[in-house]
Amino acid sequence: MTQRYAAVDALRGLIMILMAIDHASAFIARQHGAEFWAGAMSAYDSAFPFVTRLVTHLCAPGFFFLMGAGIYWFAASRRKAGWTDGEIARRTALRGLALFAAAQAFEAPMMLLQQKLPPAKAALSRITAPPPNDGTDLYWGFITLTGLGLVMAACAGLLKLPVWMWPVAAGLCLFATNSLLPASGQPEGAWRALLLAPGISEHVLVIYPVIPWLAAAAAGMYFGWRWRERPESGERMAWAAGATLLVAGIALRAAGGWGNIRLPRDGSWIEFLNNVKYPPSAVFLALAIGVDLLLLGALSRAPRILLGERSPLIVFGQTPLFFYLAHFSLLAALAFGFFGEPGTLGMAYAMWAVALAALYPVCAWYRRFKSARPLESFWRLF
């Protein structure tokens, strides 16, 4: 494994570790932010809960972006191994459908189970309205893995297009997200929620709709192509693209208007950085992916201890779906077994550390198991 691709795995592992903070907060402290395009938008009175939420904003944009890059790298490696373009597209779509199936079999029921936990008596952030909804009371959740799976299936179609169309597709998706949300403030149907405007509609809760997050994945596919075509300049490209996106995000937020979806409610630094995630505004994506790319540049020069085979960043980064499913199960067990009443945010961080320590040897074992399977194996889907 080259230093270049080790840095990508390490960034993916860092994203998984940060994501676990958010879920530990939700399960243990019963605290979770909301940043919807209409309705629910968290407000914070102190820095600690906001920063806890802020650092996890790197996760979803970074994971969709790296998924896009990984789809291109998968296609390139399989093409080199003699696979046809049709076989590559079908395999990519099948992986997406496997993620969608995992979401329905595991993730959505786990979210329903989480709702059985007693809520915190005093929330660390104030939410003054529900997510955009049509009045539906009971609903089934299409959450993270649903979005990843459907976007991956869409990327299978992008693989059949010329490379130059990938950034064009990303730009069109970004434009649609920031320009075509319903003026009513409601998803206006389950299909529209699934494609563009997240919220609750027709007994379905959508968190990660396809079009907004396809913007990040399509951009990642193009980045992956550039990275592979010019490996000697990959690190410089990460630094340059990251800095450009970060500056663009700050400028868009400072200017207000298009790309924000919702403007700051006051002049505080918290509100400046408290941006719409559902769906991701242009500001949200630019800031998050910008920081992710700067981290990628830094990890490209990280010491061997962070990029070696035994590094937690590498172990978790090479078993992301397994880690995702396992950490949900472990945090749920800790919550129901030891936290009948909500814990503090400090306790959530402690359980986060416990979960990471417990999952490291399990993920290391699964990595060995998966790597021993042939390329066509079912286990390679995960």
mmCIF file of C-alpha atoms in Angstrom:
data_model
loop_
_atom_site.group_PDB
_atom_site.id
_atom_site.type_symbol
_atom_site.label_atom_id
_atom_site.label_comp_id
_atom_site.label_asym_id
_atom_site.label_seq_id
_atom_site.Cartn_x
_atom_site.Cartn_y
_atom_site.Cartn_z
ATOM 1 C CA MET A 1 0.000 0.000 0.000
ATOM 2 C CA THR A 2 1.553 3.291 -1.091
ATOM 3 C CA GLN A 3 1.780 6.315 1.188
ATOM 4 C CA ARG A 4 -0.715 8.037 -1.100
ATOM 5 C CA TYR A 5 -3.502 5.478 -0.744
ATOM 6 C CA ALA A 6 -2.644 4.861 2.915
ATOM 7 C CA ALA A 7 -3.497 8.531 3.499
ATOM 8 C CA VAL A 8 -6.923 7.978 1.900
ATOM 9 C CA ASP A 9 -7.590 4.970 4.144
ATOM 10 C CA ALA A 10 -6.406 6.968 7.146
ATOM 11 C CA LEU A 11 -8.754 9.840 6.340
ATOM 12 C CA ARG A 12 -11.631 7.385 5.981
ATOM 13 C CA GLY A 13 -10.696 5.898 9.355
ATOM 14 C CA LEU A 14 -10.590 9.344 10.957
ATOM 15 C CA ILE A 15 -14.047 10.034 9.525
ATOM 16 C CA MET A 16 -15.380 6.823 11.089
ATOM 17 C CA ILE A 17 -13.862 7.740 14.462
ATOM 18 C CA LEU A 18 -15.396 11.227 14.384
ATOM 19 C CA MET A 19 -18.759 9.829 13.278
ATOM 20 C CA ALA A 20 -18.799 7.593 16.350
ATOM 21 C CA ILE A 21 -18.690 10.721 18.554
ATOM 22 C CA ASP A 22 -21.998 11.866 17.080
ATOM 23 C CA HIS A 23 -23.645 8.488 17.594
ATOM 24 C CA ALA A 24 -22.276 8.128 21.130
ATOM 25 C CA SER A 25 -23.814 11.517 21.881
ATOM 26 C CA ALA A 26 -27.146 10.351 20.452
ATOM 27 C CA PHE A 27 -27.242 7.014 22.286
ATOM 28 C CA ILE A 28 -25.647 7.935 25.615
ATOM 29 C CA ALA A 29 -26.371 11.646 26.168
ATOM 30 C CA ARG A 30 -29.468 11.642 23.882
ATOM 31 C CA GLN A 31 -28.121 14.768 22.211
ATOM 32 C CA HIS A 32 -28.126 15.221 18.452
ATOM 33 C CA GLY A 33 -28.168 18.338 16.320
ATOM 34 C CA ALA A 34 -30.614 19.114 13.535
ATOM 35 C CA GLU A 35 -29.778 21.307 10.551
ATOM 36 C CA PHE A 36 -32.723 21.033 8.147
ATOM 37 C CA TRP A 37 -33.433 23.296 5.197
ATOM 38 C CA ALA A 38 -36.789 24.154 6.810
ATOM 39 C CA GLY A 39 -38.120 23.520 10.279
ATOM 40 C CA ALA A 40 -35.641 21.999 12.711
ATOM 41 C CA MET A 41 -32.409 23.966 13.117
ATOM 42 C CA SER A 42 -30.416 23.618 16.331
ATOM 43 C CA ALA A 43 -29.353 26.690 18.302
ATOM 44 C CA TYR A 44 -26.502 26.462 20.828
ATOM 45 C CA ASP A 45 -25.891 28.434 24.027
ATOM 46 C CA SER A 46 -22.379 27.089 24.645
ATOM 47 C CA ALA A 47 -19.397 25.964 22.614
ATOM 48 C CA PHE A 48 -18.854 22.383 23.843
ATOM 49 C CA PRO A 49 -21.996 20.764 22.395
ATOM 50 C CA PHE A 50 -21.662 22.773 19.200
ATOM 51 C CA VAL A 51 -18.018 21.826 18.629
ATOM 52 C CA THR A 52 -18.950 18.204 19.358
ATOM 53 C CA ARG A 53 -21.474 18.419 16.536
ATOM 54 C CA LEU A 54 -19.252 20.568 14.283
ATOM 55 C CA VAL A 55 -16.326 18.141 14.068
ATOM 56 C CA THR A 56 -18.700 15.374 12.974
ATOM 57 C CA HIS A 57 -19.839 17.498 10.007
ATOM 58 C CA LEU A 58 -16.659 16.363 8.269
ATOM 59 C CA CYS A 59 -18.023 12.819 8.148
ATOM 60 C CA ALA A 60 -20.918 12.609 5.681
ATOM 61 C CA PRO A 61 -19.406 14.924 3.012
ATOM 62 C CA GLY A 62 -16.042 13.236 3.389
ATOM 63 C CA PHE A 63 -17.464 9.750 3.188
ATOM 64 C CA PHE A 64 -19.591 10.463 0.096
ATOM 65 C CA PHE A 65 -16.593 12.191 -1.528
ATOM 66 C CA LEU A 66 -14.220 9.313 -0.747
ATOM 67 C CA MET A 67 -16.874 6.819 -1.841
ATOM 68 C CA GLY A 68 -16.915 8.522 -5.233
ATOM 69 C CA ALA A 69 -13.120 8.389 -5.463
ATOM 70 C CA GLY A 70 -13.213 4.752 -4.385
ATOM 71 C CA ILE A 71 -15.771 3.911 -7.071
ATOM 72 C CA TYR A 72 -13.414 5.232 -9.739
ATOM 73 C CA TRP A 73 -10.404 3.439 -8.238
ATOM 74 C CA PHE A 74 -12.436 0.211 -8.035
ATOM 75 C CA ALA A 75 -13.420 0.583 -11.690
ATOM 76 C CA ALA A 76 -9.832 1.269 -12.766
ATOM 77 C CA SER A 77 -8.425 -1.711 -10.851
ATOM 78 C CA ARG A 78 -11.093 -4.123 -12.102
ATOM 79 C CA ARG A 79 -10.642 -2.881 -15.672
ATOM 80 C CA LYS A 80 -6.947 -3.651 -15.305
ATOM 81 C CA ALA A 81 -7.902 -7.130 -14.063
ATOM 82 C CA GLY A 82 -9.887 -7.728 -17.258
ATOM 83 C CA TRP A 83 -13.424 -6.840 -16.189
ATOM 84 C CA THR A 84 -15.684 -5.255 -18.806
ATOM 85 C CA ASP A 85 -17.302 -1.858 -18.259
ATOM 86 C CA GLY A 86 -20.677 -3.582 -17.943
ATOM 87 C CA GLU A 87 -19.379 -5.929 -15.236
ATOM 88 C CA ILE A 88 -17.893 -2.990 -13.329
ATOM 89 C CA ALA A 89 -21.132 -0.975 -13.500
ATOM 90 C CA ARG A 90 -23.208 -3.975 -12.416
ATOM 91 C CA ARG A 91 -20.893 -4.702 -9.495
ATOM 92 C CA THR A 92 -21.008 -1.064 -8.404
ATOM 93 C CA ALA A 93 -24.815 -1.026 -8.592
ATOM 94 C CA LEU A 94 -24.942 -4.318 -6.670
ATOM 95 C CA ARG A 95 -22.775 -2.834 -3.924
ATOM 96 C CA GLY A 96 -25.171 0.087 -3.738
ATOM 97 C CA LEU A 97 -28.161 -2.224 -3.466
ATOM 98 C CA ALA A 98 -26.353 -4.201 -0.745
ATOM 99 C CA LEU A 99 -25.940 -0.971 1.238
ATOM 100 C CA PHE A 100 -29.618 -0.171 0.723
ATOM 101 C CA ALA A 101 -30.577 -3.657 1.957
ATOM 102 C CA ALA A 102 -28.314 -3.293 5.001
ATOM 103 C CA ALA A 103 -30.026 -0.010 5.775
ATOM 104 C CA GLN A 104 -33.477 -1.568 5.777
ATOM 105 C CA ALA A 105 -32.429 -4.704 7.656
ATOM 106 C CA PHE A 106 -30.280 -3.024 10.295
ATOM 107 C CA GLU A 107 -30.003 0.744 10.303
ATOM 108 C CA ALA A 108 -33.688 1.708 10.184
ATOM 109 C CA PRO A 109 -34.714 -0.788 12.929
ATOM 110 C CA MET A 110 -31.783 0.428 15.066
ATOM 111 C CA MET A 111 -33.029 4.006 14.732
ATOM 112 C CA LEU A 112 -36.503 2.887 15.808
ATOM 113 C CA LEU A 113 -34.918 1.149 18.797
ATOM 114 C CA GLN A 114 -33.034 4.328 19.691
ATOM 115 C CA GLN A 115 -36.351 6.185 19.957
ATOM 116 C CA LYS A 116 -37.287 3.884 22.868
ATOM 117 C CA LEU A 117 -34.540 5.409 25.008
ATOM 118 C CA PRO A 118 -35.701 8.110 27.472
ATOM 119 C CA PRO A 119 -34.799 11.547 26.098
ATOM 120 C CA ALA A 120 -32.521 14.008 27.854
ATOM 121 C CA LYS A 121 -34.311 16.230 30.340
ATOM 122 C CA ALA A 122 -32.330 19.267 29.234
ATOM 123 C CA ALA A 123 -31.153 19.408 25.644
ATOM 124 C CA LEU A 124 -27.759 20.943 24.909
ATOM 125 C CA SER A 125 -29.188 22.561 21.791
ATOM 126 C CA ARG A 126 -32.600 24.087 21.164
ATOM 127 C CA ILE A 127 -34.732 22.896 18.247
ATOM 128 C CA THR A 128 -37.780 25.061 17.754
ATOM 129 C CA ALA A 129 -39.541 23.076 15.031
ATOM 130 C CA PRO A 130 -39.753 19.514 13.683
ATOM 131 C CA PRO A 131 -38.076 18.441 10.423
ATOM 132 C CA PRO A 132 -40.029 19.304 7.262
ATOM 133 C CA ASN A 133 -43.043 17.010 7.290
ATOM 134 C CA ASP A 134 -46.581 16.477 6.016
ATOM 135 C CA GLY A 135 -48.021 15.648 9.437
ATOM 136 C CA THR A 136 -47.045 11.979 9.312
ATOM 137 C CA ASP A 137 -46.699 10.499 12.813
ATOM 138 C CA LEU A 138 -45.359 6.993 12.169
ATOM 139 C CA TYR A 139 -42.543 6.674 9.675
ATOM 140 C CA TRP A 140 -39.758 4.423 8.389
ATOM 141 C CA GLY A 141 -36.302 5.941 8.238
ATOM 142 C CA PHE A 142 -34.203 6.131 5.094
ATOM 143 C CA ILE A 143 -30.997 7.182 6.816
ATOM 144 C CA THR A 144 -27.256 7.151 6.052
ATOM 145 C CA LEU A 145 -26.779 3.756 4.401
ATOM 146 C CA THR A 146 -29.868 4.283 2.250
ATOM 147 C CA GLY A 147 -28.371 7.496 0.908
ATOM 148 C CA LEU A 148 -24.951 5.919 0.373
ATOM 149 C CA GLY A 149 -26.458 2.924 -1.405
ATOM 150 C CA LEU A 150 -28.679 4.906 -3.750
ATOM 151 C CA VAL A 151 -25.896 7.373 -4.563
ATOM 152 C CA MET A 152 -23.511 4.489 -5.272
ATOM 153 C CA ALA A 153 -26.066 2.991 -7.655
ATOM 154 C CA ALA A 154 -26.330 6.379 -9.380
ATOM 155 C CA CYS A 155 -22.527 6.496 -9.664
ATOM 156 C CA ALA A 156 -22.665 3.189 -11.548
ATOM 157 C CA GLY A 157 -24.474 5.159 -14.260
ATOM 158 C CA LEU A 158 -21.911 7.976 -14.123
ATOM 159 C CA LEU A 159 -19.158 5.455 -14.836
ATOM 160 C CA LYS A 160 -20.600 5.118 -18.339
ATOM 161 C CA LEU A 161 -20.221 8.860 -19.018
ATOM 162 C CA PRO A 162 -17.065 10.717 -20.100
ATOM 163 C CA VAL A 163 -14.887 11.844 -17.204
ATOM 164 C CA TRP A 164 -15.471 15.540 -17.938
ATOM 165 C CA MET A 165 -19.167 15.045 -17.226
ATOM 166 C CA TRP A 166 -18.552 14.025 -13.607
ATOM 167 C CA PRO A 167 -17.760 17.562 -12.347
ATOM 168 C CA VAL A 168 -20.608 18.844 -14.546
ATOM 169 C CA ALA A 169 -22.974 16.401 -12.814
ATOM 170 C CA ALA A 170 -21.635 17.537 -9.432
ATOM 171 C CA GLY A 171 -22.277 21.178 -10.341
ATOM 172 C CA LEU A 172 -25.810 20.488 -11.567
ATOM 173 C CA CYS A 173 -26.631 18.593 -8.372
ATOM 174 C CA LEU A 174 -25.217 21.436 -6.291
ATOM 175 C CA PHE A 175 -27.308 23.966 -8.223
ATOM 176 C CA ALA A 176 -30.487 21.903 -7.815
ATOM 177 C CA THR A 177 -29.934 21.522 -4.073
ATOM 178 C CA ASN A 178 -29.506 25.238 -3.481
ATOM 179 C CA SER A 179 -32.107 26.463 -5.989
ATOM 180 C CA LEU A 180 -35.004 23.999 -6.265
ATOM 181 C CA LEU A 181 -36.102 23.215 -2.714
ATOM 182 C CA PRO A 182 -39.894 23.521 -2.336
ATOM 183 C CA ALA A 183 -41.066 26.992 -1.347
ATOM 184 C CA SER A 184 -43.695 25.359 0.881
ATOM 185 C CA GLY A 185 -41.036 24.159 3.326
ATOM 186 C CA GLN A 186 -42.297 20.571 3.015
ATOM 187 C CA PRO A 187 -40.848 17.640 1.027
ATOM 188 C CA GLU A 188 -44.064 17.445 -1.051
ATOM 189 C CA GLY A 189 -44.053 13.684 -1.517
ATOM 190 C CA ALA A 190 -41.859 10.732 -0.632
ATOM 191 C CA TRP A 191 -40.153 10.653 -4.038
ATOM 192 C CA ARG A 192 -39.192 14.307 -3.855
ATOM 193 C CA ALA A 193 -37.878 13.727 -0.347
ATOM 194 C CA LEU A 194 -35.851 10.763 -1.552
ATOM 195 C CA LEU A 195 -34.396 12.736 -4.452
ATOM 196 C CA LEU A 196 -33.973 16.300 -3.159
ATOM 197 C CA ALA A 197 -35.800 17.682 -0.100
ATOM 198 C CA PRO A 198 -35.245 15.648 3.101
ATOM 199 C CA GLY A 199 -37.904 15.360 5.748
ATOM 200 C CA ILE A 200 -40.956 13.278 6.639
ATOM 201 C CA SER A 201 -43.505 12.525 3.958
ATOM 202 C CA GLU A 202 -45.934 9.663 3.366
ATOM 203 C CA HIS A 203 -44.640 7.683 6.373
ATOM 204 C CA VAL A 204 -41.028 7.958 5.178
ATOM 205 C CA LEU A 205 -38.236 9.958 6.827
ATOM 206 C CA VAL A 206 -35.419 10.780 4.393
ATOM 207 C CA ILE A 207 -32.171 12.211 5.748
ATOM 208 C CA TYR A 208 -29.745 11.812 2.830
ATOM 209 C CA PRO A 209 -31.524 12.394 -0.519
ATOM 210 C CA VAL A 210 -29.819 11.328 -3.720
ATOM 211 C CA ILE A 211 -29.265 14.532 -5.708
ATOM 212 C CA PRO A 212 -27.551 16.643 -3.012
ATOM 213 C CA TRP A 213 -25.158 13.893 -1.969
ATOM 214 C CA LEU A 214 -24.469 12.812 -5.540
ATOM 215 C CA ALA A 215 -22.764 16.202 -5.863
ATOM 216 C CA ALA A 216 -20.118 15.112 -3.336
ATOM 217 C CA ALA A 217 -19.753 11.606 -4.814
ATOM 218 C CA ALA A 218 -19.454 12.800 -8.422
ATOM 219 C CA ALA A 219 -16.827 15.350 -7.372
ATOM 220 C CA GLY A 220 -15.027 12.533 -5.574
ATOM 221 C CA MET A 221 -15.049 10.407 -8.733
ATOM 222 C CA TYR A 222 -13.357 13.215 -10.645
ATOM 223 C CA PHE A 223 -10.857 13.762 -7.835
ATOM 224 C CA GLY A 224 -10.112 10.031 -7.841
ATOM 225 C CA TRP A 225 -9.464 10.149 -11.578
ATOM 226 C CA ARG A 226 -7.114 13.137 -11.245
ATOM 227 C CA TRP A 227 -5.350 11.482 -8.291
ATOM 228 C CA ARG A 228 -4.726 8.286 -10.302
ATOM 229 C CA GLU A 229 -3.781 10.073 -13.524
ATOM 230 C CA ARG A 230 -1.280 12.367 -11.797
ATOM 231 C CA PRO A 231 -0.125 10.486 -8.674
ATOM 232 C CA GLU A 232 2.958 12.643 -8.245
ATOM 233 C CA SER A 233 0.783 15.746 -7.781
ATOM 234 C CA GLY A 234 -1.944 14.147 -5.640
ATOM 235 C CA GLU A 235 -0.790 15.741 -2.393
ATOM 236 C CA ARG A 236 -0.501 19.209 -3.953
ATOM 237 C CA MET A 237 -3.942 18.780 -5.509
ATOM 238 C CA ALA A 238 -5.439 17.904 -2.114
ATOM 239 C CA TRP A 239 -3.890 20.987 -0.503
ATOM 240 C CA ALA A 240 -4.910 23.315 -3.346
ATOM 241 C CA ALA A 241 -8.466 22.003 -3.724
ATOM 242 C CA GLY A 242 -8.977 21.943 0.050
ATOM 243 C CA ALA A 243 -7.800 25.528 0.516
ATOM 244 C CA THR A 244 -9.880 26.728 -2.449
ATOM 245 C CA LEU A 245 -13.051 25.078 -1.135
ATOM 246 C CA LEU A 246 -12.471 26.380 2.385
ATOM 247 C CA VAL A 247 -12.035 29.954 1.173
ATOM 248 C CA ALA A 248 -15.059 29.622 -1.133
ATOM 249 C CA GLY A 249 -17.212 28.313 1.710
ATOM 250 C CA ILE A 250 -16.212 31.147 4.041
ATOM 251 C CA ALA A 251 -16.827 33.718 1.294
ATOM 252 C CA LEU A 252 -20.279 32.311 0.472
ATOM 253 C CA ARG A 253 -21.246 32.309 4.134
ATOM 254 C CA ALA A 254 -20.014 35.863 4.643
ATOM 255 C CA ALA A 255 -21.823 37.078 1.520
ATOM 256 C CA GLY A 256 -25.141 35.420 2.410
ATOM 257 C CA GLY A 257 -27.732 34.603 -0.225
ATOM 258 C CA TRP A 258 -27.377 31.654 -2.619
ATOM 259 C CA GLY A 259 -25.491 28.678 -1.280
ATOM 260 C CA ASN A 260 -26.505 29.151 2.359
ATOM 261 C CA ILE A 261 -30.120 27.888 2.247
ATOM 262 C CA ARG A 262 -30.534 29.455 5.722
ATOM 263 C CA LEU A 263 -28.681 32.551 6.935
ATOM 264 C CA PRO A 264 -27.091 32.996 10.387
ATOM 265 C CA ARG A 265 -29.596 34.005 13.074
ATOM 266 C CA ASP A 266 -27.078 36.253 14.834
ATOM 267 C CA GLY A 267 -23.509 37.483 14.483
ATOM 268 C CA SER A 268 -21.816 34.786 16.597
ATOM 269 C CA TRP A 269 -19.099 32.474 15.324
ATOM 270 C CA ILE A 270 -21.332 29.529 16.231
ATOM 271 C CA GLU A 271 -24.086 30.696 13.885
ATOM 272 C CA PHE A 272 -21.544 31.451 11.164
ATOM 273 C CA LEU A 273 -20.448 27.808 11.261
ATOM 274 C CA ASN A 274 -23.914 26.357 11.957
ATOM 275 C CA ASN A 275 -24.937 25.524 8.390
ATOM 276 C CA VAL A 276 -27.668 23.467 6.744
ATOM 277 C CA LYS A 277 -26.747 19.781 6.451
ATOM 278 C CA TYR A 278 -30.103 18.310 5.365
ATOM 279 C CA PRO A 279 -29.667 18.705 2.417
ATOM 280 C CA PRO A 280 -26.075 19.980 2.419
ATOM 281 C CA SER A 281 -25.876 23.612 1.378
ATOM 282 C CA ALA A 282 -23.052 24.722 -0.903
ATOM 283 C CA VAL A 283 -21.431 26.348 2.146
ATOM 284 C CA PHE A 284 -21.705 23.133 4.167
ATOM 285 C CA LEU A 285 -20.138 20.993 1.431
ATOM 286 C CA ALA A 286 -17.391 23.490 0.617
ATOM 287 C CA LEU A 287 -16.296 23.877 4.244
ATOM 288 C CA ALA A 288 -16.478 20.172 5.101
ATOM 289 C CA ILE A 289 -14.847 18.770 1.968
ATOM 290 C CA GLY A 290 -12.300 21.585 2.056
ATOM 291 C CA VAL A 291 -11.180 20.575 5.562
ATOM 292 C CA ASP A 292 -11.280 16.876 4.595
ATOM 293 C CA LEU A 293 -8.936 17.530 1.667
ATOM 294 C CA LEU A 294 -6.565 19.542 3.854
ATOM 295 C CA LEU A 295 -6.517 16.612 6.274
ATOM 296 C CA LEU A 296 -5.791 14.303 3.343
ATOM 297 C CA GLY A 297 -2.854 16.484 2.382
ATOM 298 C CA ALA A 298 -1.566 16.420 5.951
ATOM 299 C CA LEU A 299 -2.001 12.645 6.236
ATOM 300 C CA SER A 300 -0.019 12.199 3.016
ATOM 301 C CA ARG A 301 2.992 13.339 5.056
ATOM 302 C CA ALA A 302 2.014 11.695 8.322
ATOM 303 C CA PRO A 303 4.542 9.523 10.186
ATOM 304 C CA ARG A 304 4.502 5.786 9.612
ATOM 305 C CA ILE A 305 2.882 5.113 12.986
ATOM 306 C CA LEU A 306 -0.352 6.702 11.680
ATOM 307 C CA LEU A 307 -0.243 4.966 8.296
ATOM 308 C CA GLY A 308 1.003 1.508 9.219
ATOM 309 C CA GLU A 309 -1.119 -1.629 8.918
ATOM 310 C CA ARG A 310 -1.845 -1.655 12.666
ATOM 311 C CA SER A 311 -2.845 1.998 12.918
ATOM 312 C CA PRO A 312 -6.454 2.431 14.115
ATOM 313 C CA LEU A 313 -6.938 4.943 11.302
ATOM 314 C CA ILE A 314 -6.000 2.292 8.735
ATOM 315 C CA VAL A 315 -7.878 -0.568 10.407
ATOM 316 C CA PHE A 316 -11.131 1.398 10.700
ATOM 317 C CA GLY A 317 -10.619 3.017 7.308
ATOM 318 C CA GLN A 318 -10.349 -0.349 5.584
ATOM 319 C CA THR A 319 -13.447 -1.796 7.302
ATOM 320 C CA PRO A 320 -15.874 1.155 7.198
ATOM 321 C CA LEU A 321 -19.205 -0.637 6.770
ATOM 322 C CA PHE A 322 -18.322 -3.346 9.291
ATOM 323 C CA PHE A 323 -17.253 -0.643 11.751
ATOM 324 C CA TYR A 324 -20.471 1.288 11.106
ATOM 325 C CA LEU A 325 -22.744 -1.661 11.823
ATOM 326 C CA ALA A 326 -20.691 -2.883 14.774
ATOM 327 C CA HIS A 327 -20.400 0.475 16.505
ATOM 328 C CA PHE A 328 -24.173 0.995 16.284
ATOM 329 C CA SER A 329 -24.764 -2.366 17.950
ATOM 330 C CA LEU A 330 -22.209 -1.728 20.671
ATOM 331 C CA LEU A 331 -23.442 1.784 21.490
ATOM 332 C CA ALA A 332 -27.043 0.531 21.605
ATOM 333 C CA ALA A 333 -26.018 -2.257 23.988
ATOM 334 C CA LEU A 334 -24.193 0.235 26.222
ATOM 335 C CA ALA A 335 -27.166 2.605 26.172
ATOM 336 C CA PHE A 336 -29.783 -0.010 27.062
ATOM 337 C CA GLY A 337 -27.521 -1.871 29.462
ATOM 338 C CA PHE A 338 -26.055 0.991 31.493
ATOM 339 C CA PHE A 339 -27.816 4.251 30.625
ATOM 340 C CA GLY A 340 -31.501 3.866 31.369
ATOM 341 C CA GLU A 341 -31.299 7.568 32.133
ATOM 342 C CA PRO A 342 -29.406 9.867 29.760
ATOM 343 C CA GLY A 343 -25.750 10.420 30.568
ATOM 344 C CA THR A 344 -23.752 13.591 30.248
ATOM 345 C CA LEU A 345 -21.863 14.584 27.131
ATOM 346 C CA GLY A 346 -18.689 13.715 29.028
ATOM 347 C CA MET A 347 -20.029 10.182 29.594
ATOM 348 C CA ALA A 348 -20.797 9.958 25.879
ATOM 349 C CA TYR A 349 -17.149 10.703 25.116
ATOM 350 C CA ALA A 350 -16.069 8.027 27.604
ATOM 351 C CA MET A 351 -18.308 5.416 25.955
ATOM 352 C CA TRP A 352 -17.003 6.537 22.567
ATOM 353 C CA ALA A 353 -13.472 5.704 23.720
ATOM 354 C CA VAL A 354 -14.649 2.352 25.122
ATOM 355 C CA ALA A 355 -16.339 1.509 21.824
ATOM 356 C CA LEU A 356 -13.244 2.352 19.773
ATOM 357 C CA ALA A 357 -11.018 0.228 22.009
ATOM 358 C CA ALA A 358 -13.423 -2.713 21.827
ATOM 359 C CA LEU A 359 -13.923 -2.490 18.057
ATOM 360 C CA TYR A 360 -10.264 -2.246 17.077
ATOM 361 C CA PRO A 361 -9.399 -5.975 17.394
ATOM 362 C CA VAL A 362 -12.746 -6.991 15.872
ATOM 363 C CA CYS A 363 -12.236 -4.765 12.828
ATOM 364 C CA ALA A 364 -8.634 -5.967 12.482
ATOM 365 C CA TRP A 365 -9.923 -9.558 12.388
ATOM 366 C CA TYR A 366 -12.595 -8.703 9.819
ATOM 367 C CA ARG A 367 -10.025 -6.977 7.602
ATOM 368 C CA ARG A 368 -7.948 -10.170 7.524
ATOM 369 C CA PHE A 369 -11.064 -12.232 6.811
ATOM 370 C CA LYS A 370 -12.227 -10.007 3.943
ATOM 371 C CA SER A 371 -8.816 -9.683 2.321
ATOM 372 C CA ALA A 372 -8.582 -13.487 2.094
ATOM 373 C CA ARG A 373 -11.780 -13.685 0.029
ATOM 374 C CA PRO A 374 -11.683 -13.608 -3.817
ATOM 375 C CA LEU A 375 -12.565 -10.412 -5.700
ATOM 376 C CA GLU A 376 -16.040 -11.731 -6.594
ATOM 377 C CA SER A 377 -16.880 -12.731 -3.007
ATOM 378 C CA PHE A 378 -20.074 -11.558 -1.334
ATOM 379 C CA TRP A 379 -17.960 -10.309 1.583
ATOM 380 C CA ARG A 380 -16.160 -7.907 -0.726
ATOM 381 C CA LEU A 381 -19.436 -5.981 -0.947
ATOM 382 C CA PHE A 382 -18.872 -4.916 2.671
#
